[in-house]
mmCIF file of C-alpha atoms in Angstrom:
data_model
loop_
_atom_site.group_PDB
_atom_site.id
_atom_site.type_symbol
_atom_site.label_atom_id
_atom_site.label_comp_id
_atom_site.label_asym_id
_atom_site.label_seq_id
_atom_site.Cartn_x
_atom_site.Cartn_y
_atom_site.Cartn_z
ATOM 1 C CA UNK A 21 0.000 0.000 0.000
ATOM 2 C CA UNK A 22 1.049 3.606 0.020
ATOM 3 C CA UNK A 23 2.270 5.781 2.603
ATOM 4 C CA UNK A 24 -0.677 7.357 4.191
ATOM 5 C CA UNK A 25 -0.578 10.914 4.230
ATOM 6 C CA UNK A 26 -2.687 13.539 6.834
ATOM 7 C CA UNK A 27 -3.930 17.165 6.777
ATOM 8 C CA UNK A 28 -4.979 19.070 9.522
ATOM 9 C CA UNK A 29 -7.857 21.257 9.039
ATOM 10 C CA UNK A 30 -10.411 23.771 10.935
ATOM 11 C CA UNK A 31 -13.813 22.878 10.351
ATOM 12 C CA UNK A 32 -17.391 24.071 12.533
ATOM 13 C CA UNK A 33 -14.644 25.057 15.298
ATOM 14 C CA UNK A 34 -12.875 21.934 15.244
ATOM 15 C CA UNK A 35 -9.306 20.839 14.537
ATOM 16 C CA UNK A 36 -9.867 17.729 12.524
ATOM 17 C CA UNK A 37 -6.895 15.078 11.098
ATOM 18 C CA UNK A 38 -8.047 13.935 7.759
ATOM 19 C CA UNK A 39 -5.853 11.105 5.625
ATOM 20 C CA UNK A 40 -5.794 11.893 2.660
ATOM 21 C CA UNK A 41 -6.600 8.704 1.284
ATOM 22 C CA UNK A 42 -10.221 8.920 2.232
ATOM 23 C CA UNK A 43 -10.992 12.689 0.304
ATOM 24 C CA UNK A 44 -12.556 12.170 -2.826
ATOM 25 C CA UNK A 45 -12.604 15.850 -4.142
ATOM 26 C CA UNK A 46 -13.223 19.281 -2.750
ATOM 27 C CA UNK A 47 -15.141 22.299 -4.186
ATOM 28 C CA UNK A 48 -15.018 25.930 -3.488
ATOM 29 C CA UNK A 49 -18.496 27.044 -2.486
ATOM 30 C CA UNK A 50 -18.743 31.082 -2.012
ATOM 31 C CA UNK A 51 -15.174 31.430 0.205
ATOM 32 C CA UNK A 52 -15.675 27.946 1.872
ATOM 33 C CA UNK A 53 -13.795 24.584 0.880
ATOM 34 C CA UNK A 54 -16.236 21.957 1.029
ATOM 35 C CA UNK A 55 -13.796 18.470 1.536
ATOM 36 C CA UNK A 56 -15.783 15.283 0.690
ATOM 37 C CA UNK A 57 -14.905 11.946 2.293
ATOM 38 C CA UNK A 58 -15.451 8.263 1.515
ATOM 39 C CA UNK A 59 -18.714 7.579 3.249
ATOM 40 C CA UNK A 60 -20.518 10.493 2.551
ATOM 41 C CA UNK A 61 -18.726 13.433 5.212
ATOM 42 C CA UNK A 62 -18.525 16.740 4.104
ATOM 43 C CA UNK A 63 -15.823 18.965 6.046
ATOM 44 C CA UNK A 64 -15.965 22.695 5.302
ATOM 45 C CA UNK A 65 -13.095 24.721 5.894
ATOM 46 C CA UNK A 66 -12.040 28.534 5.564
ATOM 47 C CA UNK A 67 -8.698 28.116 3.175
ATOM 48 C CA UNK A 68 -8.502 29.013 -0.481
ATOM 49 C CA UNK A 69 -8.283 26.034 -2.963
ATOM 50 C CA UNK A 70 -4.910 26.520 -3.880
ATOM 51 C CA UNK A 71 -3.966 26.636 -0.317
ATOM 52 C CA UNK A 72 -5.597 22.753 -0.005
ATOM 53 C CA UNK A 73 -4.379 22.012 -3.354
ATOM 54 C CA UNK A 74 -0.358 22.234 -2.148
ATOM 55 C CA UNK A 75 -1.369 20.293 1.161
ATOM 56 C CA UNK A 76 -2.890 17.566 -0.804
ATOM 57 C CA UNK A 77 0.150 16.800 -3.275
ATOM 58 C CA UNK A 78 0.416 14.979 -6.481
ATOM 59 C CA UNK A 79 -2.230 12.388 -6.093
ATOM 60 C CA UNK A 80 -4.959 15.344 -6.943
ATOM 61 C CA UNK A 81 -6.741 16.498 -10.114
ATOM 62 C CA UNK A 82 -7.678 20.457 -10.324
ATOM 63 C CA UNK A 83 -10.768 19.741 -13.115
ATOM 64 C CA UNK A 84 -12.404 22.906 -12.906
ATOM 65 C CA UNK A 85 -11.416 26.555 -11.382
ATOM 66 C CA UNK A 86 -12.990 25.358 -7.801
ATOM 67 C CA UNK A 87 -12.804 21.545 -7.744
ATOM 68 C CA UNK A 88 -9.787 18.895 -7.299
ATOM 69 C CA UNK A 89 -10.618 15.021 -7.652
ATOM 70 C CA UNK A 90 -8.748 12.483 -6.241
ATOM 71 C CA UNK A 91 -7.435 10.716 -9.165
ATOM 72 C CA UNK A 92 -7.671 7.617 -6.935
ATOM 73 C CA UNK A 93 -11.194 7.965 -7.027
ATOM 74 C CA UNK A 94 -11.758 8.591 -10.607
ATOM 75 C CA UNK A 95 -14.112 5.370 -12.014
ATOM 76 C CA UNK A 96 -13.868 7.176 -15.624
ATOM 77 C CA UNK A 97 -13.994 10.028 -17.615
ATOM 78 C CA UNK A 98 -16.576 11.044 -19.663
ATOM 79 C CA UNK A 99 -19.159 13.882 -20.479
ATOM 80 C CA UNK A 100 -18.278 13.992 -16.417
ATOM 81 C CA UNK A 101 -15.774 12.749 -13.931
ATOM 82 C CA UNK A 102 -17.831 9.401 -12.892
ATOM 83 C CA UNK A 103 -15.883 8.707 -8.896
ATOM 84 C CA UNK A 104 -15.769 4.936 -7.534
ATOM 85 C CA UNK A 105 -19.004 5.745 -5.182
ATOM 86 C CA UNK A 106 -21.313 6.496 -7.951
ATOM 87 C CA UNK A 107 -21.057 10.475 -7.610
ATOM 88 C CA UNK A 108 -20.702 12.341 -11.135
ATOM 89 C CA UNK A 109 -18.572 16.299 -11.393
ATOM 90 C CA UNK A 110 -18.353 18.931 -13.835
ATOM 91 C CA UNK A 111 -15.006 19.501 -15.397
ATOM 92 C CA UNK A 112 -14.164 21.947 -17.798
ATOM 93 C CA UNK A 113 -14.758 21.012 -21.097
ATOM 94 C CA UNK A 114 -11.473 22.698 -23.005
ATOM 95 C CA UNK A 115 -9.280 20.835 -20.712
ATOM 96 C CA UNK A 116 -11.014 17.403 -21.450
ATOM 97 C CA UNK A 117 -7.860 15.921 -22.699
ATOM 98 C CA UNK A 118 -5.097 17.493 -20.237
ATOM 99 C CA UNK A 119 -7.670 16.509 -17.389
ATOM 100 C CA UNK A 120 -7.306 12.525 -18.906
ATOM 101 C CA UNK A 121 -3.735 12.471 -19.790
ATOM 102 C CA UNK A 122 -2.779 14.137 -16.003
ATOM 103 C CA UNK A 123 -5.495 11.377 -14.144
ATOM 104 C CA UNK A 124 -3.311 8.788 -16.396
ATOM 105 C CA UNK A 125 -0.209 10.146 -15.861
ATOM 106 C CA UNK A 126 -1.082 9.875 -11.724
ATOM 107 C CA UNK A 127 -2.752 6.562 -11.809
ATOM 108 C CA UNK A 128 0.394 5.254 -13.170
ATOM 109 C CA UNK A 129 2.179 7.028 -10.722
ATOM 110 C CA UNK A 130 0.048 5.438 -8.065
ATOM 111 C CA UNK A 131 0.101 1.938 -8.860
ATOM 112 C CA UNK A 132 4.328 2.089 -9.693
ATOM 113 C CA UNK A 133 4.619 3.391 -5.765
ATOM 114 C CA UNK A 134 2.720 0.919 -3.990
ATOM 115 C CA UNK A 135 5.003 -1.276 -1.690
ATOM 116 C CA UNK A 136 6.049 -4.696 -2.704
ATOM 117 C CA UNK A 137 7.398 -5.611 0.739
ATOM 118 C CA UNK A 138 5.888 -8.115 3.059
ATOM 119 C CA UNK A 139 3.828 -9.442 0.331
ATOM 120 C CA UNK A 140 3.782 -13.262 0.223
ATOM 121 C CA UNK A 141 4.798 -14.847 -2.708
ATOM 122 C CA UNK A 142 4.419 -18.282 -2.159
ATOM 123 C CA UNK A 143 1.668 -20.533 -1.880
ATOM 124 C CA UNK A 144 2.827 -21.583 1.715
ATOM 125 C CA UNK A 145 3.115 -17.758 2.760
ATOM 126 C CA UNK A 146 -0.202 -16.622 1.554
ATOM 127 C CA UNK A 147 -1.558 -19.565 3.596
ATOM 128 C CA UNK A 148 0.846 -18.135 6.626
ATOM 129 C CA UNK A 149 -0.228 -15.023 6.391
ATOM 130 C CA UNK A 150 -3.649 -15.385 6.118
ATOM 131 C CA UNK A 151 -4.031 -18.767 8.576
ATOM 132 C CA UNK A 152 -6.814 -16.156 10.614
ATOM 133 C CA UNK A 153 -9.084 -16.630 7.906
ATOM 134 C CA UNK A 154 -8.834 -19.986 6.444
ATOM 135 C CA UNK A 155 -11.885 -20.650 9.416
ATOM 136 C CA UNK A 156 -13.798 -17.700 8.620
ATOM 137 C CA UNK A 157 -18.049 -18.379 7.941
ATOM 138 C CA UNK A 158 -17.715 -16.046 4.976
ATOM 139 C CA UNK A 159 -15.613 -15.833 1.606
ATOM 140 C CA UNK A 160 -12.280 -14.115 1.602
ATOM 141 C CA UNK A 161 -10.057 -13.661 -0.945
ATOM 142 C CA UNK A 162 -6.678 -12.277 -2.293
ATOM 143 C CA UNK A 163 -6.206 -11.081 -5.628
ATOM 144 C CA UNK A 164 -3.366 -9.600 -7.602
ATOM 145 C CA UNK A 165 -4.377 -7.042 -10.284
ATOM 146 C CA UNK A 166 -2.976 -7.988 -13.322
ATOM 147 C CA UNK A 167 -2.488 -4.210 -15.673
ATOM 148 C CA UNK A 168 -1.658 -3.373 -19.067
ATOM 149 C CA UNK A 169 1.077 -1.193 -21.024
ATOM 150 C CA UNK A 170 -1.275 1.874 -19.587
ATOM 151 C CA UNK A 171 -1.674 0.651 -16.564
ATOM 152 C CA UNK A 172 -5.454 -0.171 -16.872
ATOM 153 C CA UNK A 173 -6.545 -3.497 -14.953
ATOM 154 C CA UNK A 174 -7.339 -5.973 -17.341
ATOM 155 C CA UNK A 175 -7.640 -9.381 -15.333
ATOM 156 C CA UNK A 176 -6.641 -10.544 -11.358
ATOM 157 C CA UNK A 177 -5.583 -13.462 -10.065
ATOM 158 C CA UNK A 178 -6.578 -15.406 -6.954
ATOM 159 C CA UNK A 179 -3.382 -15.958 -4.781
ATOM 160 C CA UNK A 180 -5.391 -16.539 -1.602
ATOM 161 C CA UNK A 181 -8.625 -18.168 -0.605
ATOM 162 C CA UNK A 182 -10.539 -19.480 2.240
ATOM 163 C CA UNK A 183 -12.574 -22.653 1.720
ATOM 164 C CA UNK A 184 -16.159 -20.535 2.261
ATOM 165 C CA UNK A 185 -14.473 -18.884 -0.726
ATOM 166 C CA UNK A 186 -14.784 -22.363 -2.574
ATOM 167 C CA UNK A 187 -18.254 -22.770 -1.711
ATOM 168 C CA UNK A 188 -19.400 -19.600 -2.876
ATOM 169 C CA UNK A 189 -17.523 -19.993 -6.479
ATOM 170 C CA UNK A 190 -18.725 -23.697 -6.773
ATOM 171 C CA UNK A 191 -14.696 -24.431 -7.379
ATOM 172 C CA UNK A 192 -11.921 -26.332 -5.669
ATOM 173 C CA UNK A 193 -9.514 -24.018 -4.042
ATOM 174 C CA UNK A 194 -6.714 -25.900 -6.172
ATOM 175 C CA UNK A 195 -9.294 -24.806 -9.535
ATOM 176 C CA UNK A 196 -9.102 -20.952 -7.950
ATOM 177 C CA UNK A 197 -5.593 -20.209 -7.118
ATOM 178 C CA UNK A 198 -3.215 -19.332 -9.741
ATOM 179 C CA UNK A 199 -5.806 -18.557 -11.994
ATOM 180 C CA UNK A 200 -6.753 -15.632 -13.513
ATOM 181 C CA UNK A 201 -10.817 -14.322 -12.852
ATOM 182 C CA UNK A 202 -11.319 -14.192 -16.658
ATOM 183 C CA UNK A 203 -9.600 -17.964 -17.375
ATOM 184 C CA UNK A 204 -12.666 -19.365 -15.192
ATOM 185 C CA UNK A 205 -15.495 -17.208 -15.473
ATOM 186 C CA UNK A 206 -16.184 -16.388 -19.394
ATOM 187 C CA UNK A 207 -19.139 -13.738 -18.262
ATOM 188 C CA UNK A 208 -16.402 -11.828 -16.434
ATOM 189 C CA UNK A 209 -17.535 -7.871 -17.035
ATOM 190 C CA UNK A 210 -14.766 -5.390 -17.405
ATOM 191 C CA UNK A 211 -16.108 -3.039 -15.668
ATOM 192 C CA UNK A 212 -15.952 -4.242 -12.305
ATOM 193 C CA UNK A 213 -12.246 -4.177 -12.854
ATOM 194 C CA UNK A 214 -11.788 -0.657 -13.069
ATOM 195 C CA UNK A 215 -13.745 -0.278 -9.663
ATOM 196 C CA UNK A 216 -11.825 -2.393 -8.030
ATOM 197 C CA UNK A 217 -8.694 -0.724 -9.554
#
């Protein structure tokens, strides 16, 4: 994963630690900066966007005079910036392609930073590491994103499962790990991928 990073903010009279990780954009509403969360929290705070925009860093998008994306939570682009949760923004229309080739640009960024240490890479580690849920009533699973020349996901690959995993997928855990999602289920829909990118 990546280093987390935190900002400190005022907001309603409050001193508030937010990781960065969790904002999924921020727009400038008449002199206040309106910080949106994953689950649906809304932090306003008296600082001008530009301000925010040097305390966030690199992993932000500015898409319009007062709005910056998270280009970790960019689903897609389109006639709108379509986020992960289902949420749709404006962006300025002019800049359609400098807006895609920068959220490119940073999602490759992204993915080439994320640490490779402590991750199993065995069959006998995986089970190791994950021996807490081999017992667990529902399915778990590990997966390892498998990305193109542009760094878009195009397939994963099961490298862990628990035996409630199994059951739910109807397949031997031997059937399951090592393979890729699209090698056993023909139906597979691409889209899903870029979600869970």
């Amino acid at each position: 994963m990546q280093e987390s990073k935190h900002i400190t903010i005022i907001s309603s009279g409050r001193k508030i630690v937010l990781n960065t990780g969790t904002i999924l954009y921020v727009l400038m509403t008449n002199k206040i900066v309106e910080i949106h969360v994953s689950g649906g929290k809304i932090y306003p705070t008296r600082m001008t966007l530009s301000e925010l925009e040097k305390e966030l860093g690199d992993g932000f998008i500015k898409v319009h005079r007062g709005c910056i994306v998270s280009a970790m939570a960019i689903h897609n682009i389109s006639d709108n910036i379509n986020l992960n949760n289902g949420e749709s923004l404006i962006y300025t229309i002019r800049k359609k392609n400098q807006i895609i080739e920068q959220f490119y640009s940073k999602q490759k960024s992204i993915i080439s930073n994320f640490r490779k240490e402590g991750i199993p890479t065995t069959d006998e580690n995986y089970r190791k590491y994950y021996s807490s849920f081999e017992n667990l009533p529902f399915a778990f699973t590990d997966i390892e994103m498998v990305f193109n020349d542009e760094s878009h996901a195009v397939d994963w690959i099961f490298r862990y499962g628990n035996s409630a995993l199994a059951k739910l997928e109807k397949m031997s855990l031997e059937q399951l790990l090592g393979s890729s999602f699209g090698s056993l289920f023909s139906n597979m829909d691409s889209k899903w991928l870029r979600s869970y990118e």
